């Protein structure tokens, strides 16, 4: 039976080729949609790594007129103490501009044992960061006040960077940098991964550096953990405190939960666009399958009537048209799978191989389901053709 079906499809190869191309293109687009969707879901399922609820980010410009380093340090330390003294403030601390969900990145790199480690997120903060953000240490320790004034080169890294540099081995106490690097830093702690780019992006390798007093002039952010009852009135008091300290400064107070919502929407834009394109292609393929099968029914009424006249049941006639559509889909999917398996082999978009394999499976199931649904009704119409009517028309 299948040999006969293949022969019939081959004899109408010009007629079927356009439909096969449409199915192939739809499969590739749906494969891309599923790849992004599965990867986004896998990232979403991982913990955020911080408790961003009721954390406010204050942005400011360094507008102090004094250039004396000690005076500048005193002003910033006094400001932080005043913020912490407010009744609804749980904790607060300085941080560099690349705070979570800010779409601001500072990258660095280093060499270690002849290997080049690049695209590492570089963060600067004080000893309060851990408590303010609710981050967790996996091993080792976080910075203390002694580290803030010490000249020792120490650093905290995240789990992703630890895995990238040291694998399954021990990282605490190890040095980051090449053998001839005079500024090698000692790893004192491993912090749990923080998804700085929102729910749907994975955590990148990260270095968490304790800032020195010279950094006050350029860090530009204060992270404040507030009590649940903090409202707009309290936000106004906080703004007034900042504006009294930094005259003529552009001060902005943002809530991290709102920044996360906005960042997530921005992240999902490519997936939404790709889904819209996929929807148009799916509609096109569905109409194409309907049109081709409907055309076949009208062109093959004599053949169908003859089969019915010699005793072929309606279900067999219907099944033949469904099988033909599924075989066309299979031929397109085989060619599409050849292209799809290149993605994990070539490590395209730097996604895990499991994501591509699952996307390949789901896309194939989706195409088969679509083709089956679109071919059932024309098959039913073919089964309803009466032999006498079909042979009379022929």
Coordinates of C-alpha atoms in Angstrom, one line a residue:
X1 CA 0.0 0.0 0.0
X2 CA 2.7 2.5 1.0
X3 CA 4.7 1.6 -2.2
X4 CA 1.6 2.5 -4.2
X5 CA 1.2 5.8 -2.2
X6 CA 4.8 6.8 -2.8
X7 CA 4.4 6.1 -6.5
X8 CA 1.3 8.3 -6.7
X9 CA 3.1 11.1 -4.8
X10 CA 6.1 10.8 -7.1
X11 CA 3.9 11.0 -10.2
X12 CA 2.5 14.3 -8.9
X13 CA 5.8 15.6 -7.6
X14 CA 5.4 19.0 -9.2
X15 CA 2.0 19.5 -7.6
X16 CA 3.2 18.3 -4.2
X17 CA 6.6 20.1 -4.2
X18 CA 5.2 23.5 -3.2
X19 CA 3.3 22.0 -0.3
X20 CA 6.4 20.2 0.9
X21 CA 8.4 23.4 0.8
X22 CA 5.6 25.1 2.9
X23 CA 5.7 22.3 5.4
X24 CA 9.5 22.4 5.5
X25 CA 9.6 26.2 6.2
X26 CA 6.9 25.9 8.8
X27 CA 8.8 23.2 10.5
X28 CA 12.0 25.2 10.7
X29 CA 10.1 28.3 12.1
X30 CA 8.2 26.2 14.6
X31 CA 11.5 24.5 15.5
X32 CA 12.9 28.0 16.2
X33 CA 9.9 29.0 18.3
X34 CA 10.0 25.9 20.4
X35 CA 13.8 26.2 20.9
X36 CA 13.4 29.7 22.3
X37 CA 10.3 28.8 24.3
X38 CA 11.9 25.7 25.9
X39 CA 15.1 27.6 26.7
X40 CA 13.1 30.4 28.2
X41 CA 11.1 28.0 30.3
X42 CA 14.2 26.2 31.5
X43 CA 15.7 29.6 32.6
X44 CA 12.4 30.6 34.1
X45 CA 12.3 27.5 36.2
X46 CA 15.6 28.2 37.8
X47 CA 15.7 30.3 40.9
X48 CA 16.2 34.1 40.6
X49 CA 19.0 34.0 43.2
X50 CA 17.8 37.2 44.9
X51 CA 14.7 38.5 46.7
X52 CA 14.0 41.7 44.7
X53 CA 10.6 42.4 46.3
X54 CA 10.6 45.7 48.1
X55 CA 14.1 46.6 46.9
X56 CA 14.4 50.1 45.5
X57 CA 17.2 51.4 43.3
X58 CA 18.3 55.0 43.7
X59 CA 20.2 56.5 40.8
X60 CA 22.2 59.7 41.3
X61 CA 24.9 61.8 39.8
X62 CA 28.1 62.7 41.7
X63 CA 27.7 66.5 42.0
X64 CA 29.8 67.2 45.2
X65 CA 32.0 70.2 44.7
X66 CA 34.7 69.1 47.1
X67 CA 37.6 67.1 45.5
X68 CA 39.1 66.0 48.8
X69 CA 39.0 62.2 48.9
X70 CA 38.4 62.0 52.7
X71 CA 35.5 64.6 52.5
X72 CA 33.9 62.7 49.6
X73 CA 34.1 59.4 51.5
X74 CA 32.6 61.0 54.6
X75 CA 29.7 62.4 52.7
X76 CA 28.8 59.1 51.1
X77 CA 29.2 57.1 54.3
X78 CA 27.1 59.7 56.2
X79 CA 24.4 59.5 53.5
X80 CA 24.2 55.7 53.8
X81 CA 23.9 55.9 57.6
X82 CA 21.1 58.4 57.2
X83 CA 19.2 56.2 54.8
X84 CA 19.6 53.2 57.1
X85 CA 18.3 55.3 60.0
X86 CA 15.0 55.9 58.2
X87 CA 12.2 53.9 60.0
X88 CA 11.1 51.9 57.0
X89 CA 14.5 50.9 55.7
X90 CA 15.6 47.4 56.3
X91 CA 19.1 47.7 54.8
X92 CA 20.9 49.7 52.1
X93 CA 24.2 49.7 50.2
X94 CA 26.1 51.1 47.3
X95 CA 26.4 49.2 44.0
X96 CA 27.7 49.8 40.5
X97 CA 25.3 50.7 37.7
X98 CA 24.8 47.2 36.4
X99 CA 22.2 46.2 39.0
X100 CA 19.7 43.4 38.2
X101 CA 17.2 44.1 35.4
X102 CA 18.9 47.4 34.4
X103 CA 20.0 46.3 30.9
X104 CA 23.4 47.7 31.9
X105 CA 26.5 45.4 31.6
X106 CA 30.1 45.7 32.5
X107 CA 32.2 42.9 31.1
X108 CA 35.7 41.8 31.9
X109 CA 38.0 38.9 31.3
X110 CA 41.2 37.2 32.5
X111 CA 43.6 34.5 31.8
X112 CA 44.2 31.4 33.9
X113 CA 46.5 28.5 33.1
X114 CA 46.7 29.6 29.5
X115 CA 43.0 29.8 29.1
X116 CA 41.2 33.0 28.1
X117 CA 38.0 33.6 30.1
X118 CA 35.9 36.4 28.6
X119 CA 32.5 37.9 28.8
X120 CA 32.4 37.9 32.5
X121 CA 30.0 40.3 34.2
X122 CA 31.9 42.6 36.5
X123 CA 30.0 43.9 39.6
X124 CA 31.0 46.3 42.3
X125 CA 29.2 46.7 45.6
X126 CA 29.8 47.0 49.4
X127 CA 29.4 44.6 52.2
X128 CA 25.7 45.3 52.5
X129 CA 24.8 43.8 49.1
X130 CA 24.1 40.2 50.3
X131 CA 21.5 41.3 52.9
X132 CA 19.9 44.0 50.8
X133 CA 19.4 41.6 47.8
X134 CA 18.7 38.5 49.7
X135 CA 21.4 36.6 47.8
X136 CA 22.9 33.4 49.2
X137 CA 26.4 32.1 49.5
X138 CA 27.0 28.6 48.2
X139 CA 30.4 28.3 50.0
X140 CA 33.0 30.5 51.5
X141 CA 32.0 34.0 52.7
X142 CA 30.9 37.4 51.6
X143 CA 32.9 40.6 52.1
X144 CA 33.1 42.3 55.6
X145 CA 34.1 45.8 56.6
X146 CA 37.8 44.7 56.9
X147 CA 37.8 43.7 53.2
X148 CA 36.5 47.1 52.2
X149 CA 39.6 48.8 53.6
X150 CA 42.1 46.0 53.0
X151 CA 44.4 46.1 50.1
X152 CA 44.3 42.3 49.7
X153 CA 43.0 41.2 46.3
X154 CA 40.1 39.0 47.1
X155 CA 37.0 38.3 45.0
X156 CA 33.6 36.5 45.1
X157 CA 32.5 34.6 42.0
X158 CA 29.2 33.0 41.1
X159 CA 28.4 29.4 40.4
X160 CA 28.5 29.7 36.6
X161 CA 32.0 31.3 36.6
X162 CA 33.2 28.7 39.1
X163 CA 32.0 25.9 36.9
X164 CA 33.5 27.5 33.8
X165 CA 37.0 28.0 35.4
X166 CA 37.3 25.2 37.9
X167 CA 34.7 22.7 36.8
X168 CA 33.9 20.2 39.6
X169 CA 37.1 21.1 41.5
X170 CA 37.5 23.3 44.5
X171 CA 37.6 27.1 43.9
X172 CA 38.0 28.6 47.4
X173 CA 41.5 29.9 48.0
X174 CA 42.4 29.6 44.3
X175 CA 43.8 32.6 42.4
X176 CA 42.2 34.2 39.3
X177 CA 44.7 35.5 36.8
X178 CA 47.7 34.4 34.8
X179 CA 51.0 33.4 36.4
X180 CA 52.6 36.7 35.5
X181 CA 49.7 38.8 36.6
X182 CA 50.6 40.9 39.7
X183 CA 47.0 41.6 40.5
X184 CA 45.8 38.1 40.8
X185 CA 42.7 37.8 43.1
X186 CA 42.0 35.2 45.6
X187 CA 38.5 33.5 45.6
X188 CA 37.0 33.8 49.1
X189 CA 33.4 32.9 48.3
X190 CA 31.0 31.4 45.8
X191 CA 27.6 33.2 45.5
X192 CA 24.5 31.5 44.1
X193 CA 23.7 32.5 40.5
X194 CA 21.7 35.7 40.0
X195 CA 19.6 36.1 36.9
X196 CA 20.5 39.8 36.3
X197 CA 18.8 39.7 32.9
X198 CA 15.4 38.7 34.0
X199 CA 13.4 35.5 34.4
X200 CA 14.0 34.2 30.9
X201 CA 17.8 34.6 30.6
X202 CA 20.4 32.4 32.2
X203 CA 22.9 33.7 34.7
X204 CA 26.1 34.7 33.1
X205 CA 29.6 34.2 34.7
X206 CA 30.0 36.9 37.3
X207 CA 32.7 38.6 39.4
X208 CA 31.5 40.4 42.5
X209 CA 34.1 43.0 43.6
X210 CA 34.2 45.0 46.8
X211 CA 34.4 48.7 45.9
X212 CA 37.0 51.0 47.4
X213 CA 36.5 54.6 48.5
X214 CA 37.5 55.9 45.1
X215 CA 34.5 54.2 43.6
X216 CA 32.0 56.4 45.3
X217 CA 32.3 58.9 42.5
X218 CA 31.2 56.6 39.7
X219 CA 29.1 53.8 41.1
X220 CA 25.8 55.8 40.9
X221 CA 23.4 53.4 42.6
X222 CA 22.1 52.8 46.1
X223 CA 20.0 49.7 46.7
X224 CA 17.5 50.0 49.5
X225 CA 15.5 47.2 51.1
X226 CA 12.3 48.7 52.5
X227 CA 9.6 47.4 54.8
X228 CA 6.3 46.2 53.2
X229 CA 4.4 49.3 54.4
X230 CA 6.8 51.7 52.5
X231 CA 4.6 53.9 50.2
X232 CA 4.9 56.9 48.0
X233 CA 5.1 59.2 50.9
X234 CA 8.2 57.4 52.2
X235 CA 9.6 57.4 48.7
X236 CA 9.2 61.2 48.7
X237 CA 11.2 61.4 52.0
X238 CA 13.9 59.3 50.5
X239 CA 14.1 61.5 47.4
X240 CA 14.3 64.6 49.6
X241 CA 17.2 63.1 51.6
X242 CA 19.1 62.4 48.4
X243 CA 18.4 65.8 46.8
X244 CA 19.6 67.5 49.9
X245 CA 22.9 65.6 49.7
X246 CA 23.5 65.9 45.9
X247 CA 22.5 69.4 44.7
X248 CA 21.5 69.6 41.0
X249 CA 21.7 65.9 40.6
X250 CA 19.4 63.7 38.5
X251 CA 17.9 61.5 41.1
X252 CA 15.6 58.6 40.2
X253 CA 14.0 55.9 42.4
X254 CA 13.0 52.7 40.8
X255 CA 11.4 49.5 42.1
X256 CA 13.2 46.3 41.1
X257 CA 9.9 44.4 40.7
X258 CA 8.7 46.9 38.1
X259 CA 12.1 46.8 36.4
X260 CA 11.8 43.0 36.2
X261 CA 8.4 43.2 34.6
X262 CA 9.6 45.6 32.0
X263 CA 12.7 43.6 31.3
X264 CA 10.8 40.4 30.9
X265 CA 8.5 42.0 28.3
X266 CA 11.5 43.3 26.4
X267 CA 13.1 39.8 26.5
X268 CA 10.0 38.1 25.1
X269 CA 9.7 40.4 22.1
X270 CA 11.7 38.2 19.7
X271 CA 9.7 35.1 20.8
X272 CA 6.4 37.0 20.2
X273 CA 7.6 38.1 16.7
X274 CA 8.7 34.6 15.8
X275 CA 5.4 33.2 17.0
X276 CA 3.5 35.6 14.8
X277 CA 5.5 34.6 11.8
X278 CA 5.0 31.0 12.7
X279 CA 1.2 31.5 12.9
X280 CA 1.1 33.0 9.4
X281 CA 3.0 30.1 8.1
X282 CA 0.8 27.6 9.9
X283 CA -2.3 29.2 8.4
X284 CA -0.7 29.1 5.0
X285 CA 0.2 25.4 5.3
X286 CA -3.2 24.5 6.6
X287 CA -4.9 26.3 3.7
X288 CA -2.4 24.6 1.3
X289 CA -3.2 21.1 2.6
X290 CA -6.9 21.8 2.4
X291 CA -6.6 23.1 -1.1
X292 CA -4.4 20.3 -2.4
X293 CA -6.6 17.6 -0.9
X294 CA -9.7 19.2 -2.1
X295 CA -8.3 19.5 -5.6
X296 CA -7.3 15.9 -5.5
X297 CA -10.8 14.9 -4.5
X298 CA -12.3 16.8 -7.5
X299 CA -9.7 15.5 -9.9
X300 CA -9.8 11.9 -8.7
X301 CA -13.6 11.4 -8.4
X302 CA -13.4 8.7 -11.1
X303 CA -10.7 6.8 -9.3
X304 CA -12.5 7.1 -5.9
X305 CA -15.8 6.0 -7.5
X306 CA -14.2 3.0 -9.1
X307 CA -12.6 2.0 -5.8
X308 CA -15.9 2.3 -4.1
X309 CA -17.7 0.4 -6.9
X310 CA -15.3 -2.6 -6.5
X311 CA -16.0 -2.7 -2.8
X312 CA -13.5 -0.4 -1.1
X313 CA -15.1 1.0 2.1
X314 CA -15.3 4.7 2.7
X315 CA -12.8 4.5 5.6
X316 CA -10.2 3.1 3.2
X317 CA -10.6 5.9 0.8
X318 CA -10.4 8.5 3.6
X319 CA -7.3 6.8 5.0
X320 CA -5.6 6.9 1.6
X321 CA -5.8 10.7 1.5
X322 CA -4.7 11.1 5.1
X323 CA -1.7 8.8 4.5
X324 CA -0.7 10.7 1.4
X325 CA -0.7 14.0 3.5
X326 CA 1.3 12.3 6.3
X327 CA 3.8 10.9 3.8
X328 CA 4.3 14.4 2.3
X329 CA 4.8 15.7 5.9
X330 CA 7.3 13.0 6.7
X331 CA 9.4 13.8 3.6
X332 CA 9.5 17.4 4.6
X333 CA 10.3 16.6 8.2
X334 CA 13.2 14.3 7.2
X335 CA 14.8 17.2 5.3
X336 CA 14.0 19.6 8.0
X337 CA 15.5 17.3 10.7
X338 CA 18.8 17.3 8.7
X339 CA 19.0 21.1 9.0
X340 CA 17.7 21.1 12.7
X341 CA 20.4 18.7 14.0
X342 CA 23.1 21.0 12.8
X343 CA 22.1 23.5 15.5
X344 CA 23.3 21.4 18.5
X345 CA 26.3 20.1 16.5
X346 CA 27.5 23.7 15.6
X347 CA 26.4 25.1 19.0
X348 CA 24.3 27.7 17.3
X349 CA 23.0 30.4 19.8
X350 CA 24.9 28.7 22.5
X351 CA 21.9 26.7 23.8
X352 CA 22.0 23.2 25.4
X353 CA 21.7 20.3 23.0
X354 CA 18.7 19.0 25.0
X355 CA 16.8 22.2 24.1
X356 CA 17.2 21.6 20.3
X357 CA 16.3 17.9 20.6
X358 CA 13.1 18.7 22.5
X359 CA 12.3 21.4 20.1
X360 CA 12.8 19.0 17.2
X361 CA 10.5 16.5 18.8
X362 CA 7.8 19.0 19.6
X363 CA 8.0 20.7 16.2
X364 CA 7.6 17.3 14.4
X365 CA 4.6 16.4 16.6
X366 CA 3.0 19.7 15.9
X367 CA 3.4 19.4 12.1
X368 CA 2.0 15.8 12.1
X369 CA -0.9 17.0 14.2
X370 CA -1.6 19.9 11.9
X371 CA -1.4 17.8 8.8
X372 CA -3.6 15.1 10.3
X373 CA -6.3 17.7 11.4
X374 CA -6.2 19.4 8.0
X375 CA -6.5 16.1 6.1
X376 CA -9.4 14.5 8.1
X377 CA -12.2 16.6 6.7
X378 CA -11.2 16.3 3.0
X379 CA -10.8 12.6 3.6
X380 CA -14.2 12.4 5.1
X381 CA -15.6 14.2 2.0
X382 CA -13.9 11.7 -0.3
X383 CA -15.4 8.8 1.7
X384 CA -18.9 10.3 1.2
X385 CA -18.7 10.2 -2.6
X386 CA -21.2 7.7 -4.1
X387 CA -19.8 5.3 -6.8
X388 CA -22.7 5.9 -9.2
X389 CA -22.4 9.7 -9.0
X390 CA -18.6 9.6 -9.5
X391 CA -18.7 7.2 -12.4
X392 CA -21.6 9.0 -14.0
X393 CA -19.6 12.3 -14.0
X394 CA -16.5 10.5 -15.4

